[in-house]
Amino acid sequence: MERQHWKRIWVGSAGNMVEWYDWFVYASFATYFAGAFFPDDNPTAQLMNTAGIFAVGFFMRPVGGWLLGRVGDRRGRKAALTLTVTLMSASAILIAAAPTYAVAGYGGAAVLLVARLLQGLSVGGEYAASATYLTEASDPRRRGFASSFQYVSMTAGQIAGLGLLIVLQRTMSDDALHGYGWRIPFVVGALGAAVVFYLRRSMLETEVYEADASGGQERGTLRALWRHRREAFLVIALTMGGTVAYYTYTTYLTKYLSNSAGLPKRTATLVSFTALIVFACLQPLAGRLSDRIGRRPLLIGFAVGSTFLTVPIMALLKHAGSFWPALGLSLLALVVVTGYTSINACVKAELFPTGVRALGVALPYALANALFGGTAEYVALWFKDAGLESGFSWYVAGCAAVSLVVYVSMRETKDLDLTRMGKAESSHLTPAS
């Protein structure tokens, strides 16, 4: 039984690792392949065009959340998880095989655009599909622990991408990386997606989904979700502070340490790499703690910490000066963020009845992520460009404060019986009056 439990966790979360690996390596290797798809007379324009295509992926995430959330509720969690990993593999293959500007003109950029559209669809659906599967397939007493592997796998994908970048930078010349080396991580991503696809073909549907006979033709529809619109808005509000903080201390951290704190790029990269490893190890511990004391205490702890500690942490990071102070402050920030990341997947899934659970998690989360998480780095750079860099710290703290209000007022979801959740019961999960 224990072995089956771990297998479900692995199969349910493995796609996240590949998904976020692909997402990360596109951003990390853009400086190497930008010149392959656009005219080489303006390096800045090359990066801007590549960044523009990267941004398209964020706009597609809500679409992917809607489409794949609908599939998850109407066809089953297994069907949604299999489809997301298929889209993952296709997008990685397209980027790896895309022709250069010298060979096909802007045809290569068009292939890159299509790949990012597919990747955005896939990311938009993978989070909710795996969150729903992990929550439903786990022992009710261990839902927090099981769902914590959502961010373990996501962080593992970032670590894998960062590790491969470090290896290739140290084993290949700069010319080789610009010439063909940038294709290697996407080939690796396609192979990883193929392995996950094989594993998911043999996975079992969750008993919670199979036992649910409600919903009928309205399973996974926007009409059905509208009946639970208060829960959907709750997902957006509780995601707001967490996703901004997460992107700030993961994807933006390296740039901040390098551009603002003045650390060498290799040192900044090593700080992020080390901090992410520790962060991944913290997730199951916090998830298990939530199974004992509840979800709300962890969420409130995150929001209080992020509201009051973000400004001093970011100010101290700017003057860290060396590896160890930067690592210590980064770890402090990520310990705070763990209160959100370790359990947010199961909290969202626990808010909705079975017939609309995948869509209920997918669409509101994707919207919140696109609006707040996906724009975090751009907002940070905007403040920096305006000469008001500390303003971004207050922005992060403000978003956390909004979420804090939600966490304090929402009801506890730890002990809910997902198999008995109907529309009437779901309506009681909105913020307490």
Short mmCIF file of C-alpha atoms in Angstrom, two decimals:
data_model
loop_
_atom_site.label_atom_id
_atom_site.label_comp_id
_atom_site.label_asym_id
_atom_site.label_seq_id
_atom_site.Cartn_x
_atom_site.Cartn_y
_atom_site.Cartn_z
CA MET A 1 0.00 0.00 0.00
CA GLU A 2 2.83 2.36 0.90
CA ARG A 3 4.56 1.57 -2.39
CA GLN A 4 1.36 2.37 -4.31
CA HIS A 5 1.08 5.67 -2.44
CA TRP A 6 4.59 6.72 -3.48
CA LYS A 7 3.96 5.61 -7.07
CA ARG A 8 0.90 7.86 -7.28
CA ILE A 9 2.90 10.79 -5.90
CA TRP A 10 5.70 10.21 -8.40
CA VAL A 11 3.46 9.75 -11.45
CA GLY A 12 1.20 12.62 -10.45
CA SER A 13 4.00 15.13 -9.92
CA ALA A 14 6.67 14.01 -12.44
CA GLY A 15 5.11 16.03 -15.23
CA ASN A 16 5.58 19.20 -13.20
CA MET A 17 9.31 18.56 -13.12
CA VAL A 18 9.51 18.27 -16.92
CA GLU A 19 7.10 21.18 -17.38
CA TRP A 20 9.11 23.59 -15.25
CA TYR A 21 12.38 22.32 -16.59
CA ASP A 22 11.19 23.26 -20.10
CA TRP A 23 9.86 26.61 -18.88
CA PHE A 24 13.11 27.41 -17.12
CA VAL A 25 15.52 26.38 -19.87
CA TYR A 26 13.72 28.54 -22.43
CA ALA A 27 14.34 31.62 -20.28
CA SER A 28 17.87 30.54 -19.31
CA PHE A 29 19.10 29.65 -22.80
CA ALA A 30 17.38 32.53 -24.61
CA THR A 31 20.62 34.49 -24.73
CA TYR A 32 22.19 31.61 -26.67
CA PHE A 33 19.45 30.91 -29.23
CA ALA A 34 18.02 34.43 -29.76
CA GLY A 35 20.48 35.03 -32.59
CA ALA A 36 19.44 31.81 -34.32
CA PHE A 37 15.90 32.99 -35.08
CA PHE A 38 16.24 36.71 -35.75
CA PRO A 39 18.55 38.96 -37.82
CA ASP A 40 21.92 39.45 -36.12
CA ASP A 41 22.22 43.21 -36.70
CA ASN A 42 20.64 44.10 -33.32
CA PRO A 43 21.31 41.80 -30.32
CA THR A 44 18.91 43.74 -28.11
CA ALA A 45 16.09 43.33 -30.62
CA GLN A 46 16.85 39.60 -30.77
CA LEU A 47 16.40 39.26 -27.01
CA MET A 48 13.27 41.41 -27.04
CA ASN A 49 11.70 39.27 -29.76
CA THR A 50 12.61 36.10 -27.90
CA ALA A 51 11.22 37.54 -24.65
CA GLY A 52 8.03 38.49 -26.47
CA ILE A 53 7.54 34.91 -27.59
CA PHE A 54 8.26 33.80 -24.01
CA ALA A 55 5.53 36.13 -22.74
CA VAL A 56 3.00 34.54 -25.09
CA GLY A 57 3.28 31.39 -22.98
CA PHE A 58 1.89 33.25 -19.96
CA PHE A 59 -1.12 34.49 -21.91
CA MET A 60 -1.87 30.93 -23.03
CA ARG A 61 -1.86 29.54 -19.50
CA PRO A 62 -5.44 30.60 -18.67
CA VAL A 63 -6.57 29.07 -21.99
CA GLY A 64 -4.75 25.87 -21.09
CA GLY A 65 -6.28 25.97 -17.62
CA TRP A 66 -9.76 26.18 -19.12
CA LEU A 67 -9.30 23.55 -21.84
CA LEU A 68 -7.37 20.99 -19.82
CA GLY A 69 -9.37 21.64 -16.66
CA ARG A 70 -12.47 20.80 -18.67
CA VAL A 71 -10.82 17.61 -19.93
CA GLY A 72 -9.86 16.67 -16.38
CA ASP A 73 -13.44 17.03 -15.12
CA ARG A 74 -15.18 15.47 -18.10
CA ARG A 75 -12.75 12.74 -19.20
CA GLY A 76 -10.87 12.11 -15.99
CA ARG A 77 -7.64 13.12 -14.29
CA LYS A 78 -5.63 10.53 -16.19
CA ALA A 79 -6.77 11.88 -19.56
CA ALA A 80 -5.78 15.44 -18.62
CA LEU A 81 -2.39 14.38 -17.27
CA THR A 82 -1.65 12.33 -20.39
CA LEU A 83 -2.63 15.21 -22.68
CA THR A 84 -0.50 17.78 -20.84
CA VAL A 85 2.62 15.64 -21.11
CA THR A 86 1.94 15.08 -24.83
CA LEU A 87 1.85 18.85 -25.36
CA MET A 88 5.06 19.16 -23.32
CA SER A 89 6.90 16.71 -25.53
CA ALA A 90 5.65 18.31 -28.73
CA SER A 91 6.75 21.80 -27.67
CA ALA A 92 10.25 20.62 -26.68
CA ILE A 93 10.72 18.73 -29.95
CA LEU A 94 9.64 21.76 -31.99
CA ILE A 95 12.14 24.06 -30.28
CA ALA A 96 14.95 21.50 -30.53
CA ALA A 97 14.34 21.03 -34.27
CA ALA A 98 13.38 24.61 -35.21
CA PRO A 99 15.25 25.91 -38.29
CA THR A 100 17.43 28.98 -37.90
CA TYR A 101 16.91 32.38 -39.52
CA ALA A 102 19.72 31.60 -41.97
CA VAL A 103 17.87 28.49 -43.17
CA ALA A 104 14.19 29.47 -43.10
CA GLY A 105 14.04 33.20 -42.38
CA TYR A 106 11.29 33.98 -39.90
CA GLY A 107 9.95 30.45 -40.33
CA GLY A 108 12.09 29.37 -37.39
CA ALA A 109 10.59 32.12 -35.20
CA ALA A 110 7.13 30.93 -36.24
CA VAL A 111 7.99 27.39 -35.10
CA LEU A 112 9.28 28.84 -31.82
CA LEU A 113 6.00 30.73 -31.38
CA VAL A 114 3.90 27.60 -31.96
CA ALA A 115 6.06 25.70 -29.47
CA ARG A 116 5.52 28.38 -26.83
CA LEU A 117 1.76 28.33 -27.46
CA LEU A 118 1.75 24.58 -26.83
CA GLN A 119 3.96 25.01 -23.78
CA GLY A 120 1.65 27.65 -22.33
CA LEU A 121 -1.36 25.40 -22.85
CA SER A 122 0.47 22.53 -21.19
CA VAL A 123 1.66 24.52 -18.16
CA GLY A 124 -1.82 25.96 -17.73
CA GLY A 125 -3.33 22.50 -17.41
CA GLU A 126 -0.54 20.51 -15.75
CA TYR A 127 -0.65 22.33 -12.42
CA ALA A 128 -4.36 21.75 -11.86
CA ALA A 129 -4.39 18.24 -13.26
CA SER A 130 -1.56 17.09 -11.01
CA ALA A 131 -2.86 19.06 -7.99
CA THR A 132 -6.27 17.44 -8.37
CA TYR A 133 -4.83 13.97 -8.90
CA LEU A 134 -2.43 14.19 -5.94
CA THR A 135 -5.17 15.48 -3.65
CA GLU A 136 -7.75 12.88 -4.68
CA ALA A 137 -5.41 9.89 -4.92
CA SER A 138 -3.75 10.31 -1.54
CA ASP A 139 -4.79 9.12 1.91
CA PRO A 140 -7.14 11.81 3.32
CA ARG A 141 -4.87 12.05 6.36
CA ARG A 142 -1.85 12.77 4.13
CA ARG A 143 -3.23 15.09 1.46
CA GLY A 144 -1.00 17.96 2.52
CA PHE A 145 2.09 15.75 2.40
CA ALA A 146 1.21 14.28 -1.02
CA SER A 147 0.34 17.61 -2.62
CA SER A 148 3.58 19.16 -1.34
CA PHE A 149 5.39 17.19 -4.03
CA GLN A 150 3.80 19.55 -6.53
CA TYR A 151 6.42 22.16 -5.64
CA VAL A 152 9.11 19.56 -4.99
CA SER A 153 8.80 18.51 -8.62
CA MET A 154 8.46 22.08 -9.89
CA THR A 155 11.60 23.11 -8.03
CA ALA A 156 13.39 19.95 -9.16
CA GLY A 157 12.70 20.99 -12.74
CA GLN A 158 14.28 24.39 -12.12
CA ILE A 159 17.26 22.74 -10.40
CA ALA A 160 17.71 20.33 -13.31
CA GLY A 161 17.61 23.17 -15.83
CA LEU A 162 19.98 25.29 -13.79
CA GLY A 163 22.33 22.34 -13.30
CA LEU A 164 22.40 21.56 -17.02
CA LEU A 165 23.11 25.21 -17.79
CA ILE A 166 26.07 25.15 -15.41
CA VAL A 167 27.39 21.90 -16.93
CA LEU A 168 27.10 23.11 -20.52
CA GLN A 169 28.69 26.46 -19.71
CA ARG A 170 31.69 24.65 -18.22
CA THR A 171 32.06 21.94 -20.87
CA MET A 172 31.24 23.78 -24.11
CA SER A 173 32.68 26.88 -25.68
CA ASP A 174 30.54 29.98 -26.02
CA ASP A 175 30.49 29.58 -29.81
CA ALA A 176 29.32 25.98 -29.52
CA LEU A 177 26.51 26.96 -27.16
CA HIS A 178 25.35 29.66 -29.55
CA GLY A 179 25.71 27.34 -32.54
CA TYR A 180 24.03 24.10 -31.47
CA GLY A 181 24.48 23.56 -27.73
CA TRP A 182 21.26 25.43 -26.87
CA ARG A 183 19.29 22.62 -28.55
CA ILE A 184 20.55 20.02 -26.06
CA PRO A 185 18.32 21.00 -23.10
CA PHE A 186 15.22 20.82 -25.28
CA VAL A 187 16.15 17.34 -26.51
CA VAL A 188 16.56 16.33 -22.87
CA GLY A 189 13.16 17.85 -22.10
CA ALA A 190 11.48 15.91 -24.92
CA LEU A 191 13.01 12.65 -23.67
CA GLY A 192 11.85 13.42 -20.12
CA ALA A 193 8.31 14.07 -21.34
CA ALA A 194 8.33 10.77 -23.22
CA VAL A 195 9.27 8.92 -20.02
CA VAL A 196 6.47 10.65 -18.07
CA PHE A 197 4.00 9.83 -20.87
CA TYR A 198 4.92 6.14 -20.58
CA LEU A 199 4.43 6.22 -16.80
CA ARG A 200 1.08 7.98 -17.03
CA ARG A 201 -0.38 5.56 -19.56
CA SER A 202 -0.53 2.89 -16.85
CA MET A 203 -1.78 5.14 -14.02
CA LEU A 204 -5.17 4.48 -12.44
CA GLU A 205 -8.01 6.98 -12.29
CA THR A 206 -8.71 8.34 -8.81
CA GLU A 207 -11.44 6.59 -6.81
CA VAL A 208 -12.90 9.97 -5.88
CA TYR A 209 -13.49 10.82 -9.55
CA GLU A 210 -14.88 7.40 -10.44
CA ALA A 211 -17.28 7.45 -7.49
CA ASP A 212 -18.73 10.83 -8.39
CA ALA A 213 -21.93 10.72 -10.41
CA SER A 214 -22.89 14.39 -10.07
CA GLY A 215 -22.57 17.07 -12.68
CA GLY A 216 -23.75 15.18 -15.76
CA GLN A 217 -23.26 17.18 -18.94
CA GLU A 218 -22.18 20.22 -16.93
CA ARG A 219 -19.01 18.59 -15.60
CA GLY A 220 -16.07 20.91 -16.13
CA THR A 221 -18.11 23.67 -17.76
CA LEU A 222 -17.87 27.39 -17.12
CA ARG A 223 -21.54 27.33 -16.13
CA ALA A 224 -20.80 24.80 -13.40
CA LEU A 225 -17.77 26.83 -12.28
CA TRP A 226 -19.89 29.97 -12.11
CA ARG A 227 -21.98 28.33 -9.40
CA HIS A 228 -18.75 28.18 -7.39
CA ARG A 229 -17.54 31.63 -8.38
CA ARG A 230 -16.86 32.63 -4.75
CA GLU A 231 -14.45 29.71 -4.43
CA ALA A 232 -12.90 30.67 -7.79
CA PHE A 233 -12.30 34.25 -6.62
CA LEU A 234 -10.96 32.82 -3.38
CA VAL A 235 -8.37 30.85 -5.38
CA ILE A 236 -7.28 34.03 -7.18
CA ALA A 237 -6.97 35.96 -3.91
CA LEU A 238 -5.09 33.28 -2.00
CA THR A 239 -2.76 32.74 -4.99
CA MET A 240 -1.94 36.42 -5.42
CA GLY A 241 0.55 36.86 -2.58
CA GLY A 242 2.05 33.39 -2.86
CA THR A 243 2.82 33.46 -6.57
CA VAL A 244 4.43 36.92 -6.44
CA ALA A 245 6.65 35.86 -3.52
CA TYR A 246 7.53 32.55 -5.19
CA TYR A 247 8.63 34.15 -8.47
CA THR A 248 10.51 36.86 -6.59
CA TYR A 249 12.67 34.41 -4.62
CA THR A 250 13.15 31.83 -7.36
CA THR A 251 13.20 33.08 -10.95
CA TYR A 252 14.01 36.74 -10.18
CA LEU A 253 16.48 36.11 -7.34
CA THR A 254 19.52 35.37 -9.52
CA LYS A 255 19.04 38.54 -11.55
CA TYR A 256 18.53 40.61 -8.40
CA LEU A 257 21.68 39.28 -6.77
CA SER A 258 23.67 39.92 -9.94
CA ASN A 259 22.24 43.25 -11.13
CA SER A 260 21.33 44.93 -7.84
CA ALA A 261 23.50 43.27 -5.17
CA GLY A 262 26.54 43.23 -7.46
CA LEU A 263 27.43 39.56 -6.92
CA PRO A 264 29.30 37.80 -9.75
CA LYS A 265 26.91 35.85 -11.99
CA ARG A 266 28.45 32.51 -10.99
CA THR A 267 28.02 33.34 -7.29
CA ALA A 268 24.43 34.49 -7.81
CA THR A 269 23.66 31.30 -9.74
CA LEU A 270 25.20 29.14 -7.02
CA VAL A 271 23.16 30.93 -4.33
CA SER A 272 19.94 30.23 -6.23
CA PHE A 273 20.92 26.63 -6.97
CA THR A 274 21.73 25.87 -3.32
CA ALA A 275 18.67 27.68 -1.96
CA LEU A 276 16.34 25.81 -4.32
CA ILE A 277 17.67 22.43 -3.19
CA VAL A 278 16.96 23.27 0.46
CA PHE A 279 13.58 24.74 -0.54
CA ALA A 280 12.57 21.49 -2.27
CA CYS A 281 13.46 19.48 0.84
CA LEU A 282 11.28 21.71 3.02
CA GLN A 283 8.06 21.10 1.07
CA PRO A 284 7.14 17.59 2.34
CA LEU A 285 7.96 18.60 5.93
CA ALA A 286 5.60 21.57 5.78
CA GLY A 287 2.96 19.53 3.94
CA ARG A 288 3.04 16.87 6.65
CA LEU A 289 2.79 19.57 9.31
CA SER A 290 -0.38 20.88 7.65
CA ASP A 291 -1.92 17.40 7.94
CA ARG A 292 -1.47 17.71 11.69
CA ILE A 293 -2.29 21.33 12.48
CA GLY A 294 -4.30 22.41 9.42
CA ARG A 295 -3.73 24.48 6.28
CA ARG A 296 -4.65 27.91 7.65
CA PRO A 297 -1.82 28.22 10.20
CA LEU A 298 0.80 27.67 7.47
CA LEU A 299 -0.88 30.07 5.05
CA ILE A 300 -1.23 32.74 7.73
CA GLY A 301 2.39 32.22 8.76
CA PHE A 302 3.50 32.74 5.16
CA ALA A 303 1.41 35.86 4.69
CA VAL A 304 2.51 37.47 7.98
CA GLY A 305 6.16 36.69 7.25
CA SER A 306 5.98 37.90 3.67
CA THR A 307 4.10 41.07 4.61
CA PHE A 308 6.56 42.16 7.30
CA LEU A 309 9.86 40.57 6.22
CA THR A 310 9.98 41.15 2.46
CA VAL A 311 11.18 44.76 2.62
CA PRO A 312 14.03 44.13 5.12
CA ILE A 313 15.09 40.87 3.41
CA MET A 314 15.30 42.51 -0.03
CA ALA A 315 17.17 45.51 1.43
CA LEU A 316 19.69 43.25 3.18
CA LEU A 317 20.11 41.08 0.06
CA LYS A 318 21.07 44.18 -1.90
CA HIS A 319 24.04 44.63 0.43
CA ALA A 320 24.82 40.93 1.03
CA GLY A 321 28.22 41.21 -0.62
CA SER A 322 29.16 37.52 -0.67
CA PHE A 323 27.83 33.97 -0.98
CA TRP A 324 26.97 33.09 2.63
CA PRO A 325 24.99 36.20 3.62
CA ALA A 326 23.10 36.02 0.33
CA LEU A 327 22.35 32.33 0.85
CA GLY A 328 21.20 32.85 4.44
CA LEU A 329 18.79 35.62 3.49
CA SER A 330 17.52 33.68 0.47
CA LEU A 331 16.82 30.65 2.64
CA LEU A 332 14.97 32.80 5.18
CA ALA A 333 12.74 34.12 2.41
CA LEU A 334 12.11 30.64 1.01
CA VAL A 335 11.27 29.23 4.46
CA VAL A 336 8.55 31.89 4.66
CA VAL A 337 7.31 31.09 1.13
CA THR A 338 7.14 27.38 2.01
CA GLY A 339 4.04 28.10 4.11
CA TYR A 340 2.25 28.77 0.82
CA THR A 341 3.96 26.53 -1.73
CA SER A 342 3.82 23.31 0.30
CA ILE A 343 0.03 23.19 0.57
CA ASN A 344 -1.54 25.57 -1.93
CA ALA A 345 -2.29 22.74 -4.37
CA CYS A 346 -4.42 20.73 -1.94
CA VAL A 347 -6.09 23.83 -0.44
CA LYS A 348 -7.37 24.85 -3.86
CA ALA A 349 -8.48 21.32 -4.74
CA GLU A 350 -10.28 21.00 -1.40
CA LEU A 351 -12.42 24.05 -2.20
CA PHE A 352 -14.36 22.45 -5.07
CA PRO A 353 -16.63 19.43 -5.59
CA THR A 354 -15.38 16.63 -7.84
CA GLY A 355 -17.31 17.58 -10.99
CA VAL A 356 -15.65 20.98 -11.27
CA ARG A 357 -12.49 20.48 -9.21
CA ALA A 358 -9.91 20.41 -12.03
CA LEU A 359 -11.39 23.45 -13.80
CA GLY A 360 -11.94 25.22 -10.47
CA VAL A 361 -8.25 24.92 -9.66
CA ALA A 362 -6.94 25.44 -13.19
CA LEU A 363 -8.60 28.57 -14.51
CA PRO A 364 -8.49 30.88 -11.44
CA TYR A 365 -4.93 29.78 -10.64
CA ALA A 366 -3.77 30.36 -14.22
CA LEU A 367 -5.35 33.82 -14.26
CA ALA A 368 -3.75 34.78 -10.94
CA ASN A 369 -0.41 33.37 -12.04
CA ALA A 370 -0.48 35.26 -15.33
CA LEU A 371 -1.50 38.54 -13.67
CA PHE A 372 0.79 38.42 -10.65
CA GLY A 373 3.40 35.67 -10.88
CA GLY A 374 4.19 36.03 -14.55
CA THR A 375 4.54 39.79 -14.29
CA ALA A 376 6.63 39.83 -11.08
CA GLU A 377 9.97 40.14 -12.84
CA TYR A 378 8.70 42.83 -15.22
CA VAL A 379 7.26 44.83 -12.31
CA ALA A 380 10.58 44.51 -10.47
CA LEU A 381 12.53 45.74 -13.47
CA TRP A 382 10.04 48.58 -14.01
CA PHE A 383 10.61 49.81 -10.47
CA LYS A 384 14.37 49.51 -10.96
CA ASP A 385 14.30 51.40 -14.25
CA ALA A 386 12.25 54.15 -12.60
CA GLY A 387 14.86 54.51 -9.86
CA LEU A 388 12.44 53.18 -7.23
CA GLU A 389 13.75 49.65 -6.80
CA SER A 390 12.60 49.38 -3.17
CA GLY A 391 9.06 49.94 -4.41
CA PHE A 392 8.99 46.37 -5.69
CA SER A 393 9.56 45.05 -2.16
CA TRP A 394 6.53 46.99 -0.97
CA TYR A 395 4.54 45.64 -3.90
CA VAL A 396 5.37 42.04 -2.89
CA ALA A 397 4.51 42.80 0.73
CA GLY A 398 1.23 44.41 -0.34
CA CYS A 399 0.18 41.37 -2.37
CA ALA A 400 0.93 39.15 0.64
CA ALA A 401 -1.16 41.44 2.86
CA VAL A 402 -4.16 41.02 0.54
CA SER A 403 -3.80 37.24 0.72
CA LEU A 404 -3.42 37.44 4.51
CA VAL A 405 -6.94 38.85 4.78
CA VAL A 406 -8.20 35.85 2.80
CA TYR A 407 -6.28 33.30 4.85
CA VAL A 408 -7.55 34.73 8.15
CA SER A 409 -11.18 34.68 7.00
CA MET A 410 -11.32 31.35 5.13
CA ARG A 411 -12.39 28.11 6.76
CA GLU A 412 -10.12 25.14 7.42
CA THR A 413 -10.21 22.48 4.66
CA LYS A 414 -7.96 19.75 6.12
CA ASP A 415 -10.67 17.34 7.31
CA LEU A 416 -13.06 17.56 4.38
CA ASP A 417 -14.29 14.30 2.85
CA LEU A 418 -13.77 14.84 -0.89
CA THR A 419 -16.02 11.91 -1.80
CA ARG A 420 -19.01 13.58 -0.12
CA MET A 421 -18.49 17.10 -1.34
CA GLY A 422 -21.56 18.30 -3.16
CA LYS A 423 -22.69 21.70 -4.27
CA ALA A 424 -24.30 22.51 -0.95
CA GLU A 425 -21.23 21.53 1.04
CA SER A 426 -18.94 23.44 -1.30
CA SER A 427 -20.83 26.66 -0.65
CA HIS A 428 -19.78 26.54 2.99
CA LEU A 429 -16.11 26.77 2.08
CA THR A 430 -16.16 30.43 1.25
CA PRO A 431 -14.70 32.95 3.70
CA ALA A 432 -16.32 32.91 7.10
CA SER A 433 -18.55 35.85 7.90
#
